[in-house]
Amino acid sequence: MISELLYITLFFMVLALIPCIYRVIVGPTIPDRVVALDALTIVLVVILGVYSFVQESIFFLDVALVLSIISFVGTVTISKYLDEGSVF
C-alpha cells in the first residue's frame, strides 16, 4: 500500500515540474525565472528524497543535499547580482 502511494506521489511531483519548467523558459522577467528555478530544484529534491525512500538507498539523499546547497547558493548569488549589479 505504501509503495503505491509513493509512486503516485512521484507521479504528481513530476507533474509539478511542468509549470516550473514553463516559467523558467517563458518567464517574463529574470526574477520570475530565478524563483521558478528555485521551485524546480525544490521539487527535484523532494523527488529524490521520495525515490530514495522507495529504493531504500541513501545515495540519492546525497545528491539531493548537494543539489539543494547549490540551488541555495545560486539563488542568493543571482539575487544579489540583480539587486546590486555585482556579486562581490
PDB file of C-alpha atoms in Angstrom:
ATOM      1  CA  MET A   1       0.000   0.000   0.000  1.00  0.00           C
ATOM      2  CA  ILE A   2       2.761   2.432   0.914  1.00  0.00           C
ATOM      3  CA  SER A   3       4.730   1.817  -2.277  1.00  0.00           C
ATOM      4  CA  GLU A   4       1.713   2.557  -4.489  1.00  0.00           C
ATOM      5  CA  LEU A   5       1.128   5.773  -2.590  1.00  0.00           C
ATOM      6  CA  LEU A   6       4.755   6.775  -3.020  1.00  0.00           C
ATOM      7  CA  TYR A   7       4.636   6.074  -6.757  1.00  0.00           C
ATOM      8  CA  ILE A   8       1.504   8.233  -7.006  1.00  0.00           C
ATOM      9  CA  THR A   9       3.374  10.948  -5.108  1.00  0.00           C
ATOM     10  CA  LEU A  10       6.274  10.712  -7.544  1.00  0.00           C
ATOM     11  CA  PHE A  11       3.868  10.998 -10.465  1.00  0.00           C
ATOM     12  CA  PHE A  12       2.318  14.190  -9.097  1.00  0.00           C
ATOM     13  CA  MET A  13       5.717  15.645  -8.303  1.00  0.00           C
ATOM     14  CA  VAL A  14       6.786  15.070 -11.910  1.00  0.00           C
ATOM     15  CA  LEU A  15       3.590  16.848 -12.977  1.00  0.00           C
ATOM     16  CA  ALA A  16       4.570  19.727 -10.681  1.00  0.00           C
ATOM     17  CA  LEU A  17       7.789  20.120 -12.671  1.00  0.00           C
ATOM     18  CA  ILE A  18       5.897  21.126 -15.821  1.00  0.00           C
ATOM     19  CA  PRO A  19       4.747  24.607 -14.688  1.00  0.00           C
ATOM     20  CA  CYS A  20       8.190  25.279 -13.223  1.00  0.00           C
ATOM     21  CA  ILE A  21       9.910  24.422 -16.490  1.00  0.00           C
ATOM     22  CA  TYR A  22       7.396  26.539 -18.406  1.00  0.00           C
ATOM     23  CA  ARG A  23       8.034  29.547 -16.164  1.00  0.00           C
ATOM     24  CA  VAL A  24      11.815  29.149 -16.451  1.00  0.00           C
ATOM     25  CA  ILE A  25      11.585  29.172 -20.247  1.00  0.00           C
ATOM     26  CA  VAL A  26       8.821  31.741 -20.789  1.00  0.00           C
ATOM     27  CA  GLY A  27       9.112  33.833 -17.612  1.00  0.00           C
ATOM     28  CA  PRO A  28       8.659  37.499 -18.452  1.00  0.00           C
ATOM     29  CA  THR A  29      11.346  38.749 -16.063  1.00  0.00           C
ATOM     30  CA  ILE A  30      14.604  37.415 -14.673  1.00  0.00           C
ATOM     31  CA  PRO A  31      13.338  37.307 -11.048  1.00  0.00           C
ATOM     32  CA  ASP A  32      10.399  35.161 -12.208  1.00  0.00           C
ATOM     33  CA  ARG A  33      12.828  32.744 -13.789  1.00  0.00           C
ATOM     34  CA  VAL A  34      15.000  32.650 -10.665  1.00  0.00           C
ATOM     35  CA  VAL A  35      12.017  31.842  -8.446  1.00  0.00           C
ATOM     36  CA  ALA A  36      10.821  29.190 -10.904  1.00  0.00           C
ATOM     37  CA  LEU A  37      14.277  27.619 -10.989  1.00  0.00           C
ATOM     38  CA  ASP A  38      14.364  27.590  -7.197  1.00  0.00           C
ATOM     39  CA  ALA A  39      10.938  25.917  -7.110  1.00  0.00           C
ATOM     40  CA  LEU A  40      12.112  23.425  -9.720  1.00  0.00           C
ATOM     41  CA  THR A  41      15.082  22.404  -7.618  1.00  0.00           C
ATOM     42  CA  ILE A  42      12.912  22.065  -4.519  1.00  0.00           C
ATOM     43  CA  VAL A  43      10.608  19.703  -6.385  1.00  0.00           C
ATOM     44  CA  LEU A  44      13.620  17.751  -7.657  1.00  0.00           C
ATOM     45  CA  VAL A  45      14.978  17.424  -4.114  1.00  0.00           C
ATOM     46  CA  VAL A  46      11.618  16.083  -2.934  1.00  0.00           C
ATOM     47  CA  ILE A  47      11.508  13.640  -5.848  1.00  0.00           C
ATOM     48  CA  LEU A  48      14.996  12.422  -4.981  1.00  0.00           C
ATOM     49  CA  GLY A  49      14.024  12.027  -1.323  1.00  0.00           C
ATOM     50  CA  VAL A  50      10.898  10.017  -2.095  1.00  0.00           C
ATOM     51  CA  TYR A  51      12.721   7.924  -4.673  1.00  0.00           C
ATOM     52  CA  SER A  52      15.472   7.246  -2.161  1.00  0.00           C
ATOM     53  CA  PHE A  53      12.858   6.030   0.311  1.00  0.00           C
ATOM     54  CA  VAL A  54      11.219   3.808  -2.303  1.00  0.00           C
ATOM     55  CA  GLN A  55      14.540   2.265  -3.379  1.00  0.00           C
ATOM     56  CA  GLU A  56      15.784   2.024   0.243  1.00  0.00           C
ATOM     57  CA  SER A  57      19.073   3.652  -0.752  1.00  0.00           C
ATOM     58  CA  ILE A  58      20.778   6.639   0.822  1.00  0.00           C
ATOM     59  CA  PHE A  59      22.818   7.561  -2.243  1.00  0.00           C
ATOM     60  CA  PHE A  60      20.045   9.698  -3.705  1.00  0.00           C
ATOM     61  CA  LEU A  61      19.895  11.704  -0.480  1.00  0.00           C
ATOM     62  CA  ASP A  62      23.498  12.784  -1.021  1.00  0.00           C
ATOM     63  CA  VAL A  63      22.582  14.042  -4.471  1.00  0.00           C
ATOM     64  CA  ALA A  64      19.539  15.836  -3.039  1.00  0.00           C
ATOM     65  CA  LEU A  65      21.688  17.518  -0.390  1.00  0.00           C
ATOM     66  CA  VAL A  66      24.266  18.729  -2.906  1.00  0.00           C
ATOM     67  CA  LEU A  67      21.534  19.940  -5.260  1.00  0.00           C
ATOM     68  CA  SER A  68      19.822  21.914  -2.503  1.00  0.00           C
ATOM     69  CA  ILE A  69      23.096  23.544  -1.416  1.00  0.00           C
ATOM     70  CA  ILE A  70      23.985  24.518  -4.990  1.00  0.00           C
ATOM     71  CA  SER A  71      20.469  25.838  -5.544  1.00  0.00           C
ATOM     72  CA  PHE A  72      20.598  27.974  -2.412  1.00  0.00           C
ATOM     73  CA  VAL A  73      23.979  29.467  -3.233  1.00  0.00           C
ATOM     74  CA  GLY A  74      22.937  30.095  -6.830  1.00  0.00           C
ATOM     75  CA  THR A  75      19.693  31.790  -5.828  1.00  0.00           C
ATOM     76  CA  VAL A  76      21.443  34.049  -3.326  1.00  0.00           C
ATOM     77  CA  THR A  77      24.148  34.917  -5.865  1.00  0.00           C
ATOM     78  CA  ILE A  78      21.704  35.751  -8.648  1.00  0.00           C
ATOM     79  CA  SER A  79      19.515  37.757  -6.277  1.00  0.00           C
ATOM     80  CA  LYS A  80      22.495  39.780  -5.096  1.00  0.00           C
ATOM     81  CA  TYR A  81      23.584  40.382  -8.679  1.00  0.00           C
ATOM     82  CA  LEU A  82      20.109  41.557  -9.693  1.00  0.00           C
ATOM     83  CA  ASP A  83      19.862  43.834  -6.677  1.00  0.00           C
ATOM     84  CA  GLU A  84      23.329  45.403  -6.616  1.00  0.00           C
ATOM     85  CA  GLY A  85      24.696  44.780 -10.107  1.00  0.00           C
ATOM     86  CA  SER A  86      27.721  42.856  -8.859  1.00  0.00           C
ATOM     87  CA  VAL A  87      28.279  39.684  -6.896  1.00  0.00           C
ATOM     88  CA  PHE A  88      31.225  40.773  -4.727  1.00  0.00           C
TER      89      PHE A  88
END
